[in-house]
Short mmCIF file of C-alpha atoms in Angstrom, two decimals:
data_model
loop_
_atom_site.label_atom_id
_atom_site.label_comp_id
_atom_site.label_asym_id
_atom_site.label_seq_id
_atom_site.Cartn_x
_atom_site.Cartn_y
_atom_site.Cartn_z
CA MET A 1 11.60 -12.11 -30.60
CA ARG A 2 13.45 -13.22 -27.50
CA SER A 3 12.36 -11.47 -24.30
CA LEU A 4 14.01 -11.47 -20.89
CA VAL A 5 11.69 -11.16 -17.89
CA ALA A 6 13.46 -10.31 -14.63
CA GLY A 7 11.22 -11.38 -11.77
CA GLY A 8 9.49 -13.75 -14.16
CA ALA A 9 8.56 -16.29 -11.47
CA GLY A 10 6.60 -13.65 -9.58
CA PHE A 11 2.89 -12.96 -9.73
CA ILE A 12 2.77 -10.49 -12.65
CA GLY A 13 6.04 -11.73 -14.15
CA SER A 14 4.80 -15.30 -14.61
CA HIS A 15 1.68 -14.09 -16.42
CA LEU A 16 3.90 -11.90 -18.60
CA CYS A 17 5.98 -14.98 -19.50
CA ASP A 18 2.76 -16.75 -20.52
CA ALA A 19 1.66 -13.83 -22.71
CA LEU A 20 5.03 -13.50 -24.45
CA LEU A 21 5.19 -17.23 -25.16
CA ALA A 22 1.62 -17.13 -26.47
CA ARG A 23 2.59 -14.53 -29.06
CA GLY A 24 5.56 -16.64 -30.17
CA ASP A 25 8.51 -15.17 -28.24
CA GLU A 26 11.36 -17.09 -26.71
CA VAL A 27 11.45 -16.17 -23.01
CA VAL A 28 14.35 -16.11 -20.59
CA CYS A 29 13.01 -15.82 -17.05
CA ILE A 30 15.45 -14.61 -14.38
CA ASP A 31 14.42 -14.87 -10.74
CA ASN A 32 16.21 -15.47 -7.45
CA LEU A 33 12.96 -16.93 -6.02
CA CYS A 34 13.14 -14.52 -3.10
CA THR A 35 9.47 -13.60 -3.46
CA GLY A 36 8.77 -15.34 -6.77
CA ARG A 37 7.80 -19.00 -6.72
CA ARG A 38 8.95 -21.85 -8.92
CA ASP A 39 5.42 -23.25 -9.04
CA ASN A 40 4.29 -20.10 -10.86
CA VAL A 41 6.27 -21.27 -13.88
CA ASP A 42 6.26 -25.04 -13.36
CA HIS A 43 3.76 -25.36 -16.20
CA LEU A 44 6.40 -23.85 -18.51
CA ALA A 45 9.27 -26.09 -17.45
CA TRP A 46 9.15 -28.22 -20.61
CA HIS A 47 8.20 -25.44 -23.01
CA PRO A 48 10.77 -25.42 -25.84
CA ARG A 49 10.93 -21.61 -25.89
CA PHE A 50 11.21 -21.03 -22.12
CA ALA A 51 14.24 -21.02 -19.84
CA LEU A 52 14.40 -20.27 -16.10
CA VAL A 53 17.67 -18.83 -14.80
CA GLU A 54 17.87 -18.73 -11.01
CA ARG A 55 19.93 -15.62 -10.35
CA ASP A 56 19.75 -12.33 -8.41
CA VAL A 57 19.94 -9.42 -10.87
CA VAL A 58 21.86 -7.42 -8.28
CA GLU A 59 24.80 -9.76 -8.93
CA PRO A 60 26.69 -10.06 -12.25
CA LEU A 61 24.49 -11.76 -14.82
CA PRO A 62 25.55 -15.01 -16.48
CA PRO A 63 26.18 -15.16 -20.23
CA LEU A 64 22.81 -14.82 -21.93
CA PRO A 65 21.60 -15.17 -25.51
CA ALA A 66 20.84 -11.98 -27.41
CA VAL A 67 17.48 -10.53 -26.40
CA ASP A 68 15.15 -8.03 -28.08
CA ALA A 69 13.31 -6.83 -24.97
CA VAL A 70 14.08 -6.65 -21.25
CA PHE A 71 11.18 -6.44 -18.78
CA HIS A 72 12.26 -5.47 -15.25
CA LEU A 73 9.80 -6.77 -12.64
CA ALA A 74 12.45 -7.97 -10.17
CA SER A 75 11.39 -6.42 -6.87
CA PRO A 76 9.33 -7.35 -3.83
CA ALA A 77 5.98 -5.63 -4.32
CA SER A 78 3.86 -6.16 -1.19
CA PRO A 79 4.35 -4.18 2.04
CA PRO A 80 5.24 -7.20 4.24
CA ARG A 81 7.74 -8.45 1.68
CA TYR A 82 9.57 -5.20 1.00
CA ARG A 83 9.63 -4.24 4.69
CA ASP A 84 11.18 -7.59 5.58
CA ARG A 85 13.72 -7.10 2.77
CA ALA A 86 14.17 -3.34 2.89
CA VAL A 87 17.82 -3.20 1.82
CA GLU A 88 17.34 -5.88 -0.83
CA THR A 89 14.38 -3.92 -2.24
CA LEU A 90 16.46 -0.77 -2.55
CA ARG A 91 19.35 -2.68 -4.12
CA VAL A 92 17.25 -4.47 -6.76
CA ASN A 93 15.70 -1.17 -7.82
CA ALA A 94 19.10 0.52 -7.93
CA GLU A 95 21.89 -1.92 -8.83
CA GLY A 96 19.49 -4.43 -10.39
CA THR A 97 18.05 -1.73 -12.65
CA ARG A 98 21.56 -0.63 -13.64
CA ARG A 99 22.60 -4.15 -14.61
CA LEU A 100 19.47 -4.74 -16.67
CA LEU A 101 19.81 -1.38 -18.43
CA ALA A 102 23.40 -2.27 -19.27
CA LEU A 103 22.18 -5.60 -20.67
CA ALA A 104 19.56 -3.84 -22.80
CA GLU A 105 22.23 -1.45 -24.07
CA GLU A 106 24.60 -4.32 -24.91
CA HIS A 107 21.91 -6.17 -26.88
CA GLY A 108 20.20 -3.14 -28.44
CA ALA A 109 17.02 -4.26 -26.69
CA ALA A 110 13.97 -2.33 -25.56
CA PHE A 111 13.78 -1.88 -21.78
CA VAL A 112 10.50 -1.78 -19.83
CA LEU A 113 10.57 -0.83 -16.15
CA ALA A 114 7.69 -2.02 -14.00
CA SER A 115 7.31 0.93 -11.65
CA THR A 116 4.37 1.52 -9.34
CA SER A 117 1.57 3.84 -8.30
CA GLU A 118 3.46 4.04 -4.99
CA VAL A 119 5.65 6.73 -6.55
CA TYR A 120 2.65 9.04 -5.99
CA GLY A 121 2.66 8.25 -2.26
CA ASP A 122 -0.50 9.33 -0.44
CA PRO A 123 -1.69 11.50 -3.33
CA LEU A 124 -3.06 15.02 -2.96
CA VAL A 125 -4.23 14.97 -6.60
CA HIS A 126 -7.05 12.67 -7.70
CA PRO A 127 -7.06 10.80 -10.02
CA GLN A 128 -3.30 10.62 -10.47
CA PRO A 129 -1.87 11.64 -13.87
CA GLU A 130 1.70 10.82 -14.88
CA THR A 131 2.59 14.51 -14.48
CA TYR A 132 1.83 14.43 -10.73
CA ARG A 133 5.05 14.45 -8.69
CA GLY A 134 3.62 12.74 -5.65
CA ASN A 135 3.43 13.06 -1.88
CA VAL A 136 6.05 10.60 -0.68
CA SER A 137 7.99 10.20 2.56
CA THR A 138 11.66 9.38 2.09
CA THR A 139 11.90 7.88 5.60
CA GLY A 140 8.45 6.35 6.14
CA PRO A 141 7.58 2.64 6.42
CA ARG A 142 7.12 2.35 2.62
CA SER A 143 10.17 4.40 1.67
CA MET A 144 12.33 1.45 0.64
CA TYR A 145 9.82 0.61 -2.10
CA ASP A 146 8.57 4.08 -3.03
CA GLU A 147 12.02 5.62 -3.24
CA GLY A 148 13.54 2.53 -4.83
CA LYS A 149 11.07 2.78 -7.69
CA ARG A 150 11.48 6.55 -8.00
CA TYR A 151 15.25 6.06 -8.30
CA ALA A 152 14.74 3.26 -10.85
CA GLU A 153 12.62 5.62 -12.95
CA ALA A 154 15.25 8.37 -12.79
CA LEU A 155 18.03 5.94 -13.71
CA THR A 156 16.02 4.55 -16.62
CA VAL A 157 15.37 8.01 -18.05
CA ALA A 158 19.00 9.11 -17.59
CA TRP A 159 20.37 5.92 -19.16
CA ALA A 160 18.03 6.17 -22.13
CA ARG A 161 18.78 9.82 -22.84
CA GLN A 162 22.52 9.63 -22.27
CA ARG A 163 23.29 6.18 -23.69
CA GLY A 164 20.63 5.72 -26.33
CA VAL A 165 18.67 2.81 -24.85
CA ARG A 166 15.02 2.58 -25.92
CA ALA A 167 13.00 2.46 -22.73
CA ALA A 168 9.53 2.86 -21.26
CA ILE A 169 8.14 3.06 -17.72
CA ALA A 170 4.88 1.51 -16.51
CA ARG A 171 3.39 2.80 -13.27
CA ILE A 172 1.34 -0.21 -12.22
CA PHE A 173 -1.67 0.30 -9.97
CA ASN A 174 -3.24 -2.36 -7.74
CA THR A 175 -3.12 -5.61 -9.71
CA TYR A 176 -4.80 -8.84 -8.60
CA GLY A 177 -5.50 -12.29 -10.00
CA PRO A 178 -4.46 -15.96 -9.90
CA ARG A 179 -0.94 -16.74 -8.59
CA MET A 180 -0.96 -13.82 -6.17
CA ASP A 181 0.71 -15.16 -3.03
CA PRO A 182 -1.97 -16.03 -0.44
CA ASP A 183 0.39 -14.61 2.20
CA ASP A 184 1.03 -11.47 0.18
CA GLY A 185 -0.59 -9.19 2.76
CA ARG A 186 -2.54 -6.98 0.36
CA VAL A 187 -6.29 -6.46 0.26
CA VAL A 188 -7.42 -9.11 -2.23
CA PRO A 189 -5.45 -12.15 -0.98
CA ASN A 190 -6.23 -11.22 2.63
CA PHE A 191 -9.96 -11.03 1.99
CA ILE A 192 -10.07 -14.19 -0.13
CA ALA A 193 -8.13 -16.29 2.38
CA GLN A 194 -10.34 -15.08 5.23
CA ALA A 195 -13.55 -15.66 3.27
CA LEU A 196 -12.61 -19.17 2.15
CA HIS A 197 -11.71 -20.14 5.71
CA GLU A 198 -14.92 -18.56 7.05
CA GLU A 199 -12.84 -16.23 9.21
CA PRO A 200 -13.68 -12.59 10.02
CA MET A 201 -12.73 -10.33 7.09
CA THR A 202 -10.69 -7.50 8.58
CA VAL A 203 -11.12 -3.99 7.20
CA TYR A 204 -8.72 -1.35 8.46
CA GLY A 205 -10.34 1.74 9.93
CA ASP A 206 -13.68 2.69 8.42
CA GLY A 207 -12.95 0.90 5.12
CA ALA A 208 -13.57 4.09 3.15
CA GLN A 209 -10.06 4.11 1.66
CA THR A 210 -10.17 3.26 -2.03
CA ARG A 211 -8.35 1.02 -4.47
CA SER A 212 -8.64 0.65 -8.24
CA LEU A 213 -8.11 -3.06 -8.85
CA CYS A 214 -6.84 -4.16 -12.27
CA HIS A 215 -6.88 -7.82 -13.32
CA VAL A 216 -3.42 -9.21 -14.06
CA SER A 217 -4.34 -10.08 -17.67
CA ASP A 218 -5.05 -6.40 -18.35
CA THR A 219 -1.83 -5.25 -16.66
CA VAL A 220 0.21 -7.72 -18.72
CA ALA A 221 -1.47 -6.60 -21.96
CA GLY A 222 -0.41 -3.05 -21.10
CA LEU A 223 3.21 -4.07 -20.46
CA VAL A 224 3.42 -5.93 -23.78
CA ALA A 225 1.91 -2.97 -25.65
CA LEU A 226 4.24 -0.51 -23.90
CA ALA A 227 7.38 -2.36 -25.04
CA ALA A 228 6.56 -1.41 -28.64
CA HIS A 229 6.65 2.28 -27.65
CA ALA A 230 10.05 2.31 -25.94
CA THR A 231 12.13 5.32 -27.01
CA MET A 232 15.23 7.24 -25.97
CA ASP A 233 12.84 9.73 -24.32
CA PRO A 234 11.00 7.10 -22.27
CA PRO A 235 7.22 7.40 -22.01
CA VAL A 236 5.78 7.05 -18.51
CA VAL A 237 2.37 5.40 -18.54
CA ASN A 238 -0.13 4.53 -15.80
CA LEU A 239 -1.54 1.01 -16.04
CA GLY A 240 -4.66 0.52 -13.97
CA THR A 241 -8.40 0.82 -13.95
CA ARG A 242 -10.66 3.81 -13.35
CA ASP A 243 -13.07 1.57 -11.41
CA GLU A 244 -12.40 2.96 -7.93
CA ARG A 245 -13.95 1.01 -5.04
CA LYS A 246 -13.96 1.40 -1.28
CA VAL A 247 -12.10 -1.32 0.57
CA ARG A 248 -15.21 -2.37 2.48
CA GLU A 249 -17.05 -2.76 -0.84
CA ILE A 250 -14.24 -4.98 -2.14
CA ALA A 251 -14.64 -7.12 0.98
CA GLU A 252 -18.35 -7.50 0.27
CA ILE A 253 -17.73 -8.53 -3.34
CA VAL A 254 -15.10 -11.10 -2.31
CA ARG A 255 -17.46 -12.54 0.31
CA SER A 256 -20.19 -12.89 -2.29
CA CYS A 257 -17.83 -14.49 -4.85
CA ALA A 258 -16.60 -16.95 -2.23
CA GLU A 259 -20.17 -17.69 -1.05
CA SER A 260 -18.82 -17.14 2.44
CA ARG A 261 -20.58 -16.44 5.73
CA SER A 262 -17.61 -14.51 7.10
CA ARG A 263 -18.35 -11.35 9.04
CA ILE A 264 -16.71 -8.10 7.95
CA VAL A 265 -15.10 -6.50 10.99
CA ARG A 266 -13.23 -3.27 11.50
CA VAL A 267 -9.79 -3.17 13.10
CA ASP A 268 -7.45 -0.31 13.87
CA ALA A 269 -5.46 0.84 10.88
CA PRO A 270 -1.71 0.21 11.21
CA VAL A 271 0.56 3.20 11.46
CA GLY A 272 2.05 3.91 8.05
CA ASP A 273 1.78 5.72 4.75
CA ASP A 274 -1.19 3.74 3.45
CA PRO A 275 -2.80 5.97 0.80
CA ARG A 276 -6.43 6.94 1.36
CA ARG A 277 -7.38 7.17 -2.31
CA ARG A 278 -5.92 5.64 -5.43
CA ARG A 279 -7.15 5.83 -9.01
CA PRO A 280 -5.08 6.34 -12.16
CA ASP A 281 -5.67 8.77 -14.96
CA ILE A 282 -5.23 6.40 -17.92
CA THR A 283 -5.71 8.97 -20.69
CA ARG A 284 -2.11 8.47 -21.83
CA ALA A 285 -2.39 4.67 -21.93
CA ARG A 286 -5.52 4.93 -24.04
CA SER A 287 -4.07 7.45 -26.49
CA LEU A 288 -0.51 6.06 -26.77
CA LEU A 289 -1.14 2.32 -26.48
CA GLY A 290 -4.79 1.99 -27.43
CA TRP A 291 -5.05 0.15 -24.09
CA THR A 292 -7.92 0.02 -21.65
CA PRO A 293 -8.68 -2.62 -19.01
CA ARG A 294 -11.34 -5.11 -20.06
CA VAL A 295 -11.98 -7.44 -17.09
CA PRO A 296 -14.82 -6.26 -14.81
CA LEU A 297 -14.00 -6.40 -11.12
CA GLU A 298 -16.68 -8.92 -10.19
CA ALA A 299 -15.67 -11.31 -12.99
CA GLY A 300 -11.98 -10.97 -12.15
CA LEU A 301 -12.58 -11.63 -8.47
CA ARG A 302 -14.64 -14.75 -9.24
CA ASP A 303 -11.73 -16.01 -11.35
CA THR A 304 -9.27 -15.25 -8.56
CA VAL A 305 -11.41 -16.81 -5.81
CA ALA A 306 -11.70 -20.01 -7.90
CA TRP A 307 -7.90 -20.21 -8.18
CA TYR A 308 -7.42 -19.66 -4.43
CA ARG A 309 -10.09 -22.22 -3.58
CA GLU A 310 -8.34 -24.87 -5.69
CA ARG A 311 -4.96 -23.99 -4.18
CA ILE A 312 -6.20 -23.97 -0.58
CA HIS A 313 -8.09 -27.24 -0.97
CA GLY A 314 -5.05 -28.79 -2.62
CA ARG A 315 -2.82 -27.79 0.31
CA GLU A 316 -5.29 -29.02 2.89
CA GLY A 317 -5.75 -32.29 0.99
CA ALA A 318 -1.98 -32.80 0.88
CA ARG A 319 -1.69 -32.16 4.62
CA HIS A 320 -4.55 -34.55 5.31
CA GLY A 321 -2.91 -37.22 3.16
CA ALA A 322 0.42 -36.72 4.91
CA ARG A 323 -1.25 -37.20 8.28
CA ARG A 324 -3.13 -40.27 7.07
CA HIS A 325 0.02 -41.97 5.77
CA ALA A 326 2.35 -40.89 8.56
CA PRO A 327 3.89 -43.68 10.65
CA PRO A 328 2.21 -44.24 14.03
CA ARG A 329 3.58 -42.19 16.86
CA PRO A 330 5.40 -44.11 19.57
CA ALA A 331 3.47 -44.62 22.76
CA ARG A 332 4.45 -42.38 25.63
CA ALA A 333 6.24 -43.94 28.52
#
């Protein structure tokens, strides 16, 4: 098969490229490197079945080889990123989705939309099944992402039913793992960076809000499995773990994995639509895909901390080397 991964230089997208190549696919990765990073796919640069196309999917796409599957992960996904690029986030989930659906239609390819648990907003139903319609603000500080993804879902379903494209929708819950941007702003990279630098680990409010953290390898396995179930009546499937943890507990686990002496401190929660509880009902994923997450949280966080430690030490070593080899500064007059 030949698969196209839009947003393939991003955190989840780059791992998806790895998985597709590992099963023997040719992979075309499209990314404008707005929030994705070239170093996420540098290790694939010389792979004979991999190609990186630097392009914004909001704009007309260049001529591409025939593809069998289109995976749409092209969107900022962390609150700081999509707030800084609010209009761009809405456009990539609207016009970008339209262009990629048209490409899938042209090539007779399966289309997989990476949607999000954010479509449930601050949920009033717990855990969240795919049938829950959500509690979302159309004008709140997360609206550009929440509503962008809700529109992308609606467009995907309409396109599939009206124009015969085989499609599927994944509602991805909190995913973590190596290659997550250290400046991403979400819970796991924040805690790891603070712990490795022996800085106070900041927990918003009382830390009783919950997250269900799913390792990126499990999320990617779900996306690959879902592509085989794309139909003209697109299935909507939650991908996440039922292992719900309080944020302050996650901070404690990260501190232990990092062997850090950082203190855990409470700070005022920012004003926003930050959900208090989040845990998916994954009954449908288990029955339709035969999928269930396999990586325990503690093991996944150790793996992630090790990656961050290597990256942080590498950066600091490079800065130290640059200072050591820099030309002497001129004496002041």
